[in-house]
Coordinates of C-alpha atoms in Angstrom, one line a residue:
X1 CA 0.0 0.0 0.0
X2 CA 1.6 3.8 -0.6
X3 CA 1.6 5.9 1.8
X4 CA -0.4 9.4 1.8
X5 CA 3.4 10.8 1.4
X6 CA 4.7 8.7 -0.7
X7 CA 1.7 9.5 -2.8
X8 CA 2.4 13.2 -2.4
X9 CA 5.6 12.8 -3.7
X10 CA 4.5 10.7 -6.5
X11 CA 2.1 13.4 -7.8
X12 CA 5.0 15.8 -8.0
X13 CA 7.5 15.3 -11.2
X14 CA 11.1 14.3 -9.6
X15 CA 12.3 16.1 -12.8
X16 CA 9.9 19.9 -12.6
X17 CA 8.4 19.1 -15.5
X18 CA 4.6 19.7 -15.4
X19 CA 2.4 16.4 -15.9
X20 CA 0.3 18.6 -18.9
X21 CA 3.3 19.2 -20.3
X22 CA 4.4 15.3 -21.2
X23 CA 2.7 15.3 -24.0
X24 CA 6.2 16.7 -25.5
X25 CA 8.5 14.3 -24.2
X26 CA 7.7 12.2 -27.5
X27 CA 7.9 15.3 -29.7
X28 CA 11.1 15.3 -32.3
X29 CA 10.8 18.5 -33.8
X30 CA 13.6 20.2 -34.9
X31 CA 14.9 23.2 -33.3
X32 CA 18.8 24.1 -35.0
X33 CA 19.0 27.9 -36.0
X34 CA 20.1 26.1 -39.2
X35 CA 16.7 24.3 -39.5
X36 CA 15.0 27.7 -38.4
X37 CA 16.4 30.1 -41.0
X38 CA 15.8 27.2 -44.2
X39 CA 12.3 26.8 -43.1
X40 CA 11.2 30.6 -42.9
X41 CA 13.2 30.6 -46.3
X42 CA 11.6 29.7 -50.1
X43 CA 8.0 30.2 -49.6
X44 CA 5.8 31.7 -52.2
X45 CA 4.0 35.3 -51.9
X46 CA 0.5 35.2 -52.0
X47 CA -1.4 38.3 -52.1
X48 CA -4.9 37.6 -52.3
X49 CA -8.2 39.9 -52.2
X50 CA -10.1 40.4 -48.9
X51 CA -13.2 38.3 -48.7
X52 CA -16.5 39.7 -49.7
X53 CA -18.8 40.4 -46.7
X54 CA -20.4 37.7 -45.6
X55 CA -24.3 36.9 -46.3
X56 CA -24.8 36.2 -42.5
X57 CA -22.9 40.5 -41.8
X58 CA -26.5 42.0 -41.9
X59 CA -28.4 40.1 -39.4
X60 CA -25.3 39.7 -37.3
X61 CA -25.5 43.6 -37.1
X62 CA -29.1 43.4 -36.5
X63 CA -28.1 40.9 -33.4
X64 CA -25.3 43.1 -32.0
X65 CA -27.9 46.2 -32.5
X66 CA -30.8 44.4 -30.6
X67 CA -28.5 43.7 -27.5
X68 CA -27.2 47.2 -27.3
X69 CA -30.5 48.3 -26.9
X70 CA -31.0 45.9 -24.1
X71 CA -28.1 46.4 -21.7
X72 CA -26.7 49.9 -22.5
X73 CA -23.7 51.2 -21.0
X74 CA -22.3 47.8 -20.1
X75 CA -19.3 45.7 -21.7
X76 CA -20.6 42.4 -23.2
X77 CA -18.1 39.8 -23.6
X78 CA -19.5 36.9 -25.9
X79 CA -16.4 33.9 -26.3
X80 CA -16.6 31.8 -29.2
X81 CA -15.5 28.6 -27.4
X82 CA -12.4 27.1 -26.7
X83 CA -11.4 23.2 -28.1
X84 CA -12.1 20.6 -25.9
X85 CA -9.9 17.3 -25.1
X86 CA -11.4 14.3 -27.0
X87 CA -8.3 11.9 -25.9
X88 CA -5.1 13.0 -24.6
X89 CA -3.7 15.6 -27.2
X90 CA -7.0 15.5 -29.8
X91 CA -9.5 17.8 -29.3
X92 CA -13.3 17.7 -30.3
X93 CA -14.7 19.0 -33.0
X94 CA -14.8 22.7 -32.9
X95 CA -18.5 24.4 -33.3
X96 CA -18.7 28.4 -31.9
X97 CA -21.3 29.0 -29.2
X98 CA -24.6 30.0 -30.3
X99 CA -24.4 33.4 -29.0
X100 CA -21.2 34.1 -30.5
X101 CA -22.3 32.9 -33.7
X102 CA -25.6 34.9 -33.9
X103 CA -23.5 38.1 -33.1
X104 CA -20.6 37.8 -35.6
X105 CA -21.8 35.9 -38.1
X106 CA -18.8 33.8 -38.9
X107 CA -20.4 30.6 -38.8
X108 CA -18.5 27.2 -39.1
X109 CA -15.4 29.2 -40.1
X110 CA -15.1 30.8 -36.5
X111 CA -11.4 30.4 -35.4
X112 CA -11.2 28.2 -31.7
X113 CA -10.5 31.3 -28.5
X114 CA -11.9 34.3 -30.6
X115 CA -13.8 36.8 -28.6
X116 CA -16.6 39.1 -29.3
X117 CA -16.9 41.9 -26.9
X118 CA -19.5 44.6 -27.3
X119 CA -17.5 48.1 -25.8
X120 CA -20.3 50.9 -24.7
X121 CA -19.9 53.6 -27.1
X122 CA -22.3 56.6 -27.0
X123 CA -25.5 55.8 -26.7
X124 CA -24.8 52.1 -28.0
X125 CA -21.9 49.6 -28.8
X126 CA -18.9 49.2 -30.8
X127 CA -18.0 45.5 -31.5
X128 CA -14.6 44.2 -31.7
X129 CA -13.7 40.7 -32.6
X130 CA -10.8 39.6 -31.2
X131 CA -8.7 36.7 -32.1
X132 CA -5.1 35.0 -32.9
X133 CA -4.2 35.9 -36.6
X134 CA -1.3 33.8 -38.4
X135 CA 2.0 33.9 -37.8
X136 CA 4.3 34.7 -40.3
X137 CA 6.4 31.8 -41.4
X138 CA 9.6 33.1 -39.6
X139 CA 8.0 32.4 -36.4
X140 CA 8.6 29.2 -34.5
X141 CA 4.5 29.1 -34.3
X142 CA 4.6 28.4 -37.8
X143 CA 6.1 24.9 -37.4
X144 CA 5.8 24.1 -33.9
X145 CA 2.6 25.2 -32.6
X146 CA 0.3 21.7 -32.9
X147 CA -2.7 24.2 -31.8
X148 CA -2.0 27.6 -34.0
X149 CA 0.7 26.2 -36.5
X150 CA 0.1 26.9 -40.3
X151 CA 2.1 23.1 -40.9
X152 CA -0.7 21.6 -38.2
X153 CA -3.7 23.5 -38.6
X154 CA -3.9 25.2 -41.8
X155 CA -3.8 28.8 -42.6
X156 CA -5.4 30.6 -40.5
X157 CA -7.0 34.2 -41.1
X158 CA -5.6 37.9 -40.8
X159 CA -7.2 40.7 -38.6
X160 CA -8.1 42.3 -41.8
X161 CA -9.7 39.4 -43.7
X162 CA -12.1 39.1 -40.6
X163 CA -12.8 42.1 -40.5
X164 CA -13.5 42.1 -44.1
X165 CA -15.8 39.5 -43.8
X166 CA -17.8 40.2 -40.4
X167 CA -17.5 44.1 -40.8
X168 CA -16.2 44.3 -37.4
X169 CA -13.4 46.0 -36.0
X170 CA -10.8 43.0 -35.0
X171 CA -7.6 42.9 -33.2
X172 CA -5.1 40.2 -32.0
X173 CA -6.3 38.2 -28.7
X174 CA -2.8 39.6 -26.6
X175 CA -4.8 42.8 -26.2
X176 CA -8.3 41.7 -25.1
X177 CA -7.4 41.9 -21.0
X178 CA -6.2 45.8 -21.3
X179 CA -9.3 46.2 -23.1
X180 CA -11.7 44.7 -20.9
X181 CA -10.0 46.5 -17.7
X182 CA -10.4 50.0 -19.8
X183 CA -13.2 52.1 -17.3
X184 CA -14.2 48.6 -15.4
X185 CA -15.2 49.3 -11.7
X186 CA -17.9 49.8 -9.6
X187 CA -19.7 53.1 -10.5
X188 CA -17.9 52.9 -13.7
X189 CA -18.4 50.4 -16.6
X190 CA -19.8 46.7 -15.5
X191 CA -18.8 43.3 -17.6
X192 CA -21.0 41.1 -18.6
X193 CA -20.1 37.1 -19.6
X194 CA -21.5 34.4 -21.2
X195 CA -20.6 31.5 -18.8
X196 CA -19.4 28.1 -20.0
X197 CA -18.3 29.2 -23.4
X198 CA -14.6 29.4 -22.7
X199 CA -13.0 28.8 -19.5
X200 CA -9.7 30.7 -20.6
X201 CA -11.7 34.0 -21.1
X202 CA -13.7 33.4 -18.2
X203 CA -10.6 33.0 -16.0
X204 CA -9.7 36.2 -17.2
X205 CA -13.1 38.3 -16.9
X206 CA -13.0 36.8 -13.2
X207 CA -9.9 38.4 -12.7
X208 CA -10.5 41.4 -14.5
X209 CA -13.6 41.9 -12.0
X210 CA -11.8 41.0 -8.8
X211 CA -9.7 43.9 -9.6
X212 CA -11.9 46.0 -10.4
X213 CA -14.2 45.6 -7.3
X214 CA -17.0 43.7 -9.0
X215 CA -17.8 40.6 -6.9
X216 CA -21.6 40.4 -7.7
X217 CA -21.5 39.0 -11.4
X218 CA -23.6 35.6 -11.9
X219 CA -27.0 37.6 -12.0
X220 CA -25.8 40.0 -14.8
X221 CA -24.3 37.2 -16.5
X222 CA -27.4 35.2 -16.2
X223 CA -29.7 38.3 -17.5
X224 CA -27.3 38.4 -20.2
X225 CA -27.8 35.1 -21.3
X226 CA -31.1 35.5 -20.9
X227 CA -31.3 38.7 -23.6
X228 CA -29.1 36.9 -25.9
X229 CA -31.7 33.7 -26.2
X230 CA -34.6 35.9 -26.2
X231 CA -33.5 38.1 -29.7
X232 CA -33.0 34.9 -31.4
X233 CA -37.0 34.0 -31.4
X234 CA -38.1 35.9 -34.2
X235 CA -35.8 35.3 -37.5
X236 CA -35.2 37.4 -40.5
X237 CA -35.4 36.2 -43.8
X238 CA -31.9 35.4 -44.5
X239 CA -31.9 32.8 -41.4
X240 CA -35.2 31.3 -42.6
X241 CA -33.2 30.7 -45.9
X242 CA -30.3 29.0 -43.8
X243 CA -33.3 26.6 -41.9
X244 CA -34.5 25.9 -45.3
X245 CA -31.1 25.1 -46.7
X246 CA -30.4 22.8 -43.9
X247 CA -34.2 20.8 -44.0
X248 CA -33.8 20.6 -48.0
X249 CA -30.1 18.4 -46.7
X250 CA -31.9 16.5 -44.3
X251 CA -34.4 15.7 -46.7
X252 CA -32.1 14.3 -48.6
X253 CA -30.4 13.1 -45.5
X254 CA -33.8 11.2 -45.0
X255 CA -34.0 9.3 -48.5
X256 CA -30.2 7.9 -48.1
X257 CA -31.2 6.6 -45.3
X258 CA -34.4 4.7 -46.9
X259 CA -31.8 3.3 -49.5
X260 CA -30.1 2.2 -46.6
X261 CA -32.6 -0.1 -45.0
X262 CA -31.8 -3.6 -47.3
X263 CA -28.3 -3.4 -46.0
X264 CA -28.7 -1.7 -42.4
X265 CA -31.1 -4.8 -42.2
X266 CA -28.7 -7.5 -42.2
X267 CA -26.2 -6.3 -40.2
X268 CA -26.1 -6.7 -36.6
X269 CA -25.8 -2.9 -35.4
X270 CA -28.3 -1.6 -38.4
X271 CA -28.8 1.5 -36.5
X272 CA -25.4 2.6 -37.2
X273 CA -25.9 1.4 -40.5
X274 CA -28.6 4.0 -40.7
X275 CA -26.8 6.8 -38.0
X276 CA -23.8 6.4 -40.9
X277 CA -26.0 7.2 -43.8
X278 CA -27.7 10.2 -42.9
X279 CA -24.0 11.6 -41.5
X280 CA -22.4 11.1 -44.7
X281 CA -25.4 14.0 -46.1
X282 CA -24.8 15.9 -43.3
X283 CA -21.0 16.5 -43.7
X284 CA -21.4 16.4 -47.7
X285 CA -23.9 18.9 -47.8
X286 CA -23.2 20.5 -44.7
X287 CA -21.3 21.5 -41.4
X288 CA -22.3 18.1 -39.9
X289 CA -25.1 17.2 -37.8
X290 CA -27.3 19.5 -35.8
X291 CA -27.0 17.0 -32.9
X292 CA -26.8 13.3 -31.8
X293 CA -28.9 11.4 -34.6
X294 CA -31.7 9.0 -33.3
X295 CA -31.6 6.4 -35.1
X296 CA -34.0 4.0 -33.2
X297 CA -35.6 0.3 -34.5
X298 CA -38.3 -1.3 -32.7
X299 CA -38.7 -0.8 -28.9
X300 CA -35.5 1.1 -28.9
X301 CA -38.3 4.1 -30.2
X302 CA -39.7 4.1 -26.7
X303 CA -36.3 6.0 -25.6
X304 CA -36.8 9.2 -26.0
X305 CA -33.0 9.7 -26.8
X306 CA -31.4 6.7 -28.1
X307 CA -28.5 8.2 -29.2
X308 CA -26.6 4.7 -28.8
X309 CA -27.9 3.3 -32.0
X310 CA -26.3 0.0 -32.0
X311 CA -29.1 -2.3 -32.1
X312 CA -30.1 -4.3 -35.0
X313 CA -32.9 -3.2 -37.9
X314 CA -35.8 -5.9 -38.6
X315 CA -38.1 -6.5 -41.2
X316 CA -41.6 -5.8 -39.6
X317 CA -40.3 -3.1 -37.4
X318 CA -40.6 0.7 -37.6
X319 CA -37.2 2.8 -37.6
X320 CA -37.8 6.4 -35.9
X321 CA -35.3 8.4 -37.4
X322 CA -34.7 12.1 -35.7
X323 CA -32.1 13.8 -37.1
X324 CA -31.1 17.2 -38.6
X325 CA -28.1 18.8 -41.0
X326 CA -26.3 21.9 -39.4
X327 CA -24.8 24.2 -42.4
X328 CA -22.6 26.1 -42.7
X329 CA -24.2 29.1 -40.7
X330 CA -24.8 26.7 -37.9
X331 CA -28.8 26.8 -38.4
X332 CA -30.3 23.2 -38.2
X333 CA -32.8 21.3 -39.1
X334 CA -34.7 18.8 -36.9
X335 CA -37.0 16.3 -38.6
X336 CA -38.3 13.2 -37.3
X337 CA -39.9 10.2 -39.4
X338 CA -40.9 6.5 -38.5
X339 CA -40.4 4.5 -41.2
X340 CA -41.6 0.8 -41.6
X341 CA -38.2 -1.2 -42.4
X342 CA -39.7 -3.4 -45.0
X343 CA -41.8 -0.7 -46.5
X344 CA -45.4 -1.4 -45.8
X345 CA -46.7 -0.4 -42.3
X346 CA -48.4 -3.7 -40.2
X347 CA -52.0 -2.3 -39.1
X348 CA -50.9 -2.4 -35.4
X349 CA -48.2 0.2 -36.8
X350 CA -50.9 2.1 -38.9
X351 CA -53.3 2.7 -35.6
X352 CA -50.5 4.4 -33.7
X353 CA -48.9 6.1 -36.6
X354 CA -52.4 7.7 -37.7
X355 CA -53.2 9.0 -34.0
X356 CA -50.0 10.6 -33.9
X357 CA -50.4 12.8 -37.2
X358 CA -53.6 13.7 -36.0
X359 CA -52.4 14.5 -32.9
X360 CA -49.6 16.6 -34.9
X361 CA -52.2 18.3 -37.7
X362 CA -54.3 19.3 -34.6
X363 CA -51.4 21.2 -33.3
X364 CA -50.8 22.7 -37.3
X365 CA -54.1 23.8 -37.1
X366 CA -54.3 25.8 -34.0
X367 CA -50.6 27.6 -35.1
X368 CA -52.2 28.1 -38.2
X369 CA -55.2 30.5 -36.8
X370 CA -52.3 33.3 -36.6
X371 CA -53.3 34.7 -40.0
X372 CA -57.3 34.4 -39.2
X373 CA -58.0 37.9 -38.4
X374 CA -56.0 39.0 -35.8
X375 CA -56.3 35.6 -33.8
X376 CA -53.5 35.6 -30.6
X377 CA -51.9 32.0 -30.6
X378 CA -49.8 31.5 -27.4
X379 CA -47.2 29.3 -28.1
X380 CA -48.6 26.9 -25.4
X381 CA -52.0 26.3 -27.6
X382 CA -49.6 24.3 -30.0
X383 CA -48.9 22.0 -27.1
X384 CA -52.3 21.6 -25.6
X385 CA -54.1 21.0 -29.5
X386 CA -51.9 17.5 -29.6
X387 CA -52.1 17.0 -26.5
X388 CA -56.1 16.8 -26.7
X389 CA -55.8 14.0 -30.1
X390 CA -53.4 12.1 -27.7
X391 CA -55.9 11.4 -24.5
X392 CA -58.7 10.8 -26.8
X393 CA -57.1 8.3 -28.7
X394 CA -55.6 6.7 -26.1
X395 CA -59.5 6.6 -24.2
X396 CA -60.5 5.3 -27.2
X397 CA -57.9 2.7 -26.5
X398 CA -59.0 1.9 -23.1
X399 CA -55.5 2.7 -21.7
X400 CA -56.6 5.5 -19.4
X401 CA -57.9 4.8 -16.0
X402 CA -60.2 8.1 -16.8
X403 CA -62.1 9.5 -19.8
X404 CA -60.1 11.9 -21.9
X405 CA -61.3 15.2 -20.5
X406 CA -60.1 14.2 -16.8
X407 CA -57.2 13.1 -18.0
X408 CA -56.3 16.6 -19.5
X409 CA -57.6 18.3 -16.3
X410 CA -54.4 19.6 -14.3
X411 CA -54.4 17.1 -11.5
X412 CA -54.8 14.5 -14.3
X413 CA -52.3 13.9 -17.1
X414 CA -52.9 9.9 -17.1
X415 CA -52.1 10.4 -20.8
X416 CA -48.3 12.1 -20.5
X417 CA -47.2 8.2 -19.1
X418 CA -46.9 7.7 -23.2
X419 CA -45.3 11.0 -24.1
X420 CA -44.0 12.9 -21.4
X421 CA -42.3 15.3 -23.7
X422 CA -43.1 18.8 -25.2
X423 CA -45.1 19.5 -28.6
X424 CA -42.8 22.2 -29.6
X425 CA -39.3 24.1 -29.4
X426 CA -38.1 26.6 -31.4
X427 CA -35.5 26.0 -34.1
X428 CA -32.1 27.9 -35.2
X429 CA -28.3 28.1 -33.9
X430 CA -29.3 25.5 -31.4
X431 CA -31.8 22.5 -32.3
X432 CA -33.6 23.7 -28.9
X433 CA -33.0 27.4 -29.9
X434 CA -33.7 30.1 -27.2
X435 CA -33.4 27.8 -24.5
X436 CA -33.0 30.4 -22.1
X437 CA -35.7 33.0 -22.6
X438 CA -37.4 33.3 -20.2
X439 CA -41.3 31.8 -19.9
X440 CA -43.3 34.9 -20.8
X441 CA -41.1 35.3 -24.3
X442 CA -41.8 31.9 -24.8
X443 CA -44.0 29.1 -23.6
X444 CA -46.5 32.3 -22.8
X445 CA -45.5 34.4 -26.1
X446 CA -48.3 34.7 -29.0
X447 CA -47.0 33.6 -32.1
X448 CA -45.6 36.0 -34.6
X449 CA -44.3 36.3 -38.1
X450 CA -40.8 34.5 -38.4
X451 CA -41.2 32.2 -35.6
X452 CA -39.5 28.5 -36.2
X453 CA -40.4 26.2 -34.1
X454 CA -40.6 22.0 -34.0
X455 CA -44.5 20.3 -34.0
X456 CA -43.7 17.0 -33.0
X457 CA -46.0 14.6 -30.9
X458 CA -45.5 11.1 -30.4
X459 CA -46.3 7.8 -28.4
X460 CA -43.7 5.4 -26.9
X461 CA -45.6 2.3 -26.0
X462 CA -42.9 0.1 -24.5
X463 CA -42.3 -3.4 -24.8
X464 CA -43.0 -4.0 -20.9
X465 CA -45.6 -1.5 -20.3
X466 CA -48.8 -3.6 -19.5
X467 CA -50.8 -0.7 -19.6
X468 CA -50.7 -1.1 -23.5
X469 CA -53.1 -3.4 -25.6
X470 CA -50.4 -6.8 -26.4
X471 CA -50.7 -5.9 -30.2
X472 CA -49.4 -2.2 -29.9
X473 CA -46.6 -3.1 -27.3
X474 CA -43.1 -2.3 -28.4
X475 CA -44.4 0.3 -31.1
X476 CA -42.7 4.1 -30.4
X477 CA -43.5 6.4 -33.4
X478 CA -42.7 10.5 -33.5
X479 CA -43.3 12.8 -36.4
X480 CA -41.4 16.5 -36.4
X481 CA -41.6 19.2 -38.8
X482 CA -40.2 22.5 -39.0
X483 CA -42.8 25.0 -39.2
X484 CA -42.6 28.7 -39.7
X485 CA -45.1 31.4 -38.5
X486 CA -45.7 33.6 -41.6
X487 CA -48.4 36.6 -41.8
X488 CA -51.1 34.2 -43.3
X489 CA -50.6 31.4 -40.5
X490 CA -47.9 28.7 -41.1
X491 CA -45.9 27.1 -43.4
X492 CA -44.0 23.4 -43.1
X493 CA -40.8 23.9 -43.7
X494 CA -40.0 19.8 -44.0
X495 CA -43.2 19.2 -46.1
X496 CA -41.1 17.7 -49.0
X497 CA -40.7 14.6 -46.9
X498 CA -43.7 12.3 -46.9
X499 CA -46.2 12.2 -43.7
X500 CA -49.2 10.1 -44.0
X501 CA -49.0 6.0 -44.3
X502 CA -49.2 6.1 -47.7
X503 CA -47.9 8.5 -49.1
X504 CA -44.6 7.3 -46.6
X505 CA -45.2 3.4 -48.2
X506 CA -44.9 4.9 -51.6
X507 CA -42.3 6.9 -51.6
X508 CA -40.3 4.4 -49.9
X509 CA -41.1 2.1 -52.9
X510 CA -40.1 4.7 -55.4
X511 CA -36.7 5.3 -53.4
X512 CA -35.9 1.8 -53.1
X513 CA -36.8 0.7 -56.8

């Protein structure tokens, strides 16, 4: 056994060297002035033109505009994310925080560490993008750097090609602490962070603060937060262009997966036969996936997030498939289907299929009364509409211990054992977008023109649930769509792909030959 000292000693290096800084040890890179001055030597000079402005500037400006407005006078520090460990010395995939995205506008391209920070100017707020520009290939970074290094990494942006394509104001990341100290204090200018993004940059905000004399921070942060989730609701035109974009790829997602079924079928983890299909689409057509796809056979649809996807795909069974592309903007899409593997839906299937796309018109129709007249649609109504098929269907069923109408009284909600979860989210940077506005902007809100929200009801009857008729046990089917609130009431955004029975059996048919 070790000792409590000898463990002490054990956990400090005999030779100084820092644990996090092994990683080296195995490193051979060359380091001779000799080697130095031939590599900074014989490189070609490039001089190309700055980018065009990105599509994504305007509404980005928009963003930053709306903010201002809300917290005047204050120093907003938005981080775009840091890279996060996968295994040892490779990191994760690299997507910008939602926040930071809707802001800047930079999209997929965002560089790892940048830093947005709104700096009160006037009456409102001058934004500066800060980040770490290349090196110049007589720099050691150039070829040693595994994290910025041109050799590792790629090339990596100037100041003034971000700022060309943003139309922000940038400057190099060295000088983002003297400029979020500049007029910070109590009685003077107050910081606000979004938390969680970056914990280099919040390190230093922390410290900036303590200095400063601002101890109080987690509620401003929070209100912060807040504003930023709560100017996403409504979107403009060119961000219902980028939803669009990404449900036309996961449409397409949708019918390489169908094509996928004869062989997802005979292998013995089918799912990821099927998970592997639609994440080809995703990265072909797109940034990747929005989030974890659901790729869920048989009773595996009773879990409301089987992200595992590892069980097998049967003949006879329905596959619910939930699943959205991300492009290149970082809008999503986030469609759910349940497909019958062989192609022809069982009439066990049919039964629970057809209550849930009434359950799902029900809640089209009630969003849908926005353009009649002046009619106020609170978001909630969406819910409660599907929630109203669901109880009578399952009544009808004789799976409720009450009638219908009790069971949708408060103190009843018999019917929520079989779908527990929402109607409806709203859609965007974030496949639950606006997550943290708060209630009265949005399970209370009305609807209103360029909304984007999810209408997706479902029933999980599980295998062991013996609450459920025999013949429906082990059946789970969902059905999203993207749907946006336009002056005239609402359009489906993901009606290319096929909803009823039939029309699903037929164009499965068509896709598969």
């Amino acid at each position: 056994m070790t000792s409590s000292s000898d463990a002490t000693r054990s956990a400090t290096p005999a030779d100084g060297q820092p644990v996090e800084d092994r990683g080296s040890n195995r490193s051979q890179r060359p380091s001779s002035a000799a080697f130095r001055a031939f590599i900074a030597d014989g490189w070609e000079e490039t001089e190309a033109p700055l980018p065009d402005r990105l599509p994504s500037a305007d509404t980005a400006a928009a963003a930053r505009a709306a903010i201002s407005l809300e917290l005047p006078g204050e120093r907003l520090v938005l981080p775009g994310g840091d890279l996060r460990v996968r295994s040892n010395d490779t990191d994760h995939p690299f997507r910008a925080h939602s926040a930071f995205a809707h802001l800047t506008g930079w999209g997929a391209a965002t560089e790892p560490d940048s830093v947005l920070v709104l700096h009160p100017e006037g009456d409102g707020h001058e934004g500066v993008l800060y980040l770490r520009p290349r090196a110049g290939k007589d720099t050691e970074e150039f070829y040693a750097d595994s994290r910025y290094g041109e050799l590792w990494v790629g090339v990596r942006p100037s100041l003034e090609e971000v700022a060309a394509a943003t139309g922000l104001r940038t400057a190099h990341i060295d000088t983002l602490r003297d400029d979020l100290a500049k007029d910070a204090g109590v009685g003077q200018v107050q910081v606000r962070l979004v938390t969680g993004a970056d914990r280099a940059v919040t390190a230093l905000v922390d410290e900036v603060r303590a200095q400063a004399g601002l101890t109080s921070t987690a509620g401003a942060d929070a209100e912060l937060t807040e504003r930023l989730s709560e100017i996403r609701l409504v979107k403009d035109e060119w961000e219902v262009g980028e939803i669009r974009s990404a449900v036309a790829a996961t449409a397409r997602g949708f019918e390489d997966v169908v094509r996928s079924f004869p062989r997802a079928s005979g292998h013995e983890r089918g799912e990821r036969v099927v998970e592997g299909a639609f994440a080809a689409r995703a990265r072909e057509d797109g940034n990747g996936m929005g989030y974890e796809t659901i790729a869920a056979a048989g009773n595996h649809a009773n879990t409301l997030h089987w992200i595992h996807n590892d069980g097998e795909v049967r003949p006879g069974d329905l596959l619910l498939l939930d699943a959205g592309v991300e492009v290149d903007s970082l809008y999503t899409a986030d469609v759910t289907r349940t497909l019958p593997v062989d192609g022809v839906f069982t009439e066990p299937q049919r039964r629970v299929y057809q209550a849930v796309l009434d359950a799902a018109d029900a809640a089209f129709a009630v969003a849908a009364r926005v353009g009649e007249g002046g009619a106020r649609v609170r978001f909630r109504d969406v819910h409660t509409a599907a929630m109203e098929v669901v109880a009578a269907r399952l009544a009808e069923w004789g799976m409720l211990p009450v009638d219908a109408a009790m069971s949708l009284e408060p103190d009843g909600q018999y019917h929520r054992r079989w779908m527990v979860h929402g109607t409806s989210h709203h859609l965007g940077l974030d496949v639950h977008d606006c997550a943290q506005a708060r209630r009265e902007m949005y399970l209370d809100a009305e609807l209103v023109p360029g909304m984007v929200f999810t209408i997706e009801p479902g029933l999980y009857l599980r295998a062991d649930d013996l609450k459920v008729p025999t013949e429906l046990r082990g059946i789970g089917v969902r059905i999203e769509d993207d749907v946006l609130v336009t002056e005239d009431g609402v359009e489906n955004l993901s009606a290319a792909l096929p909803r009823t029975p039939s029309a699903i059996e037929a164009w499965m048919a068509d896709l598969r030959g």
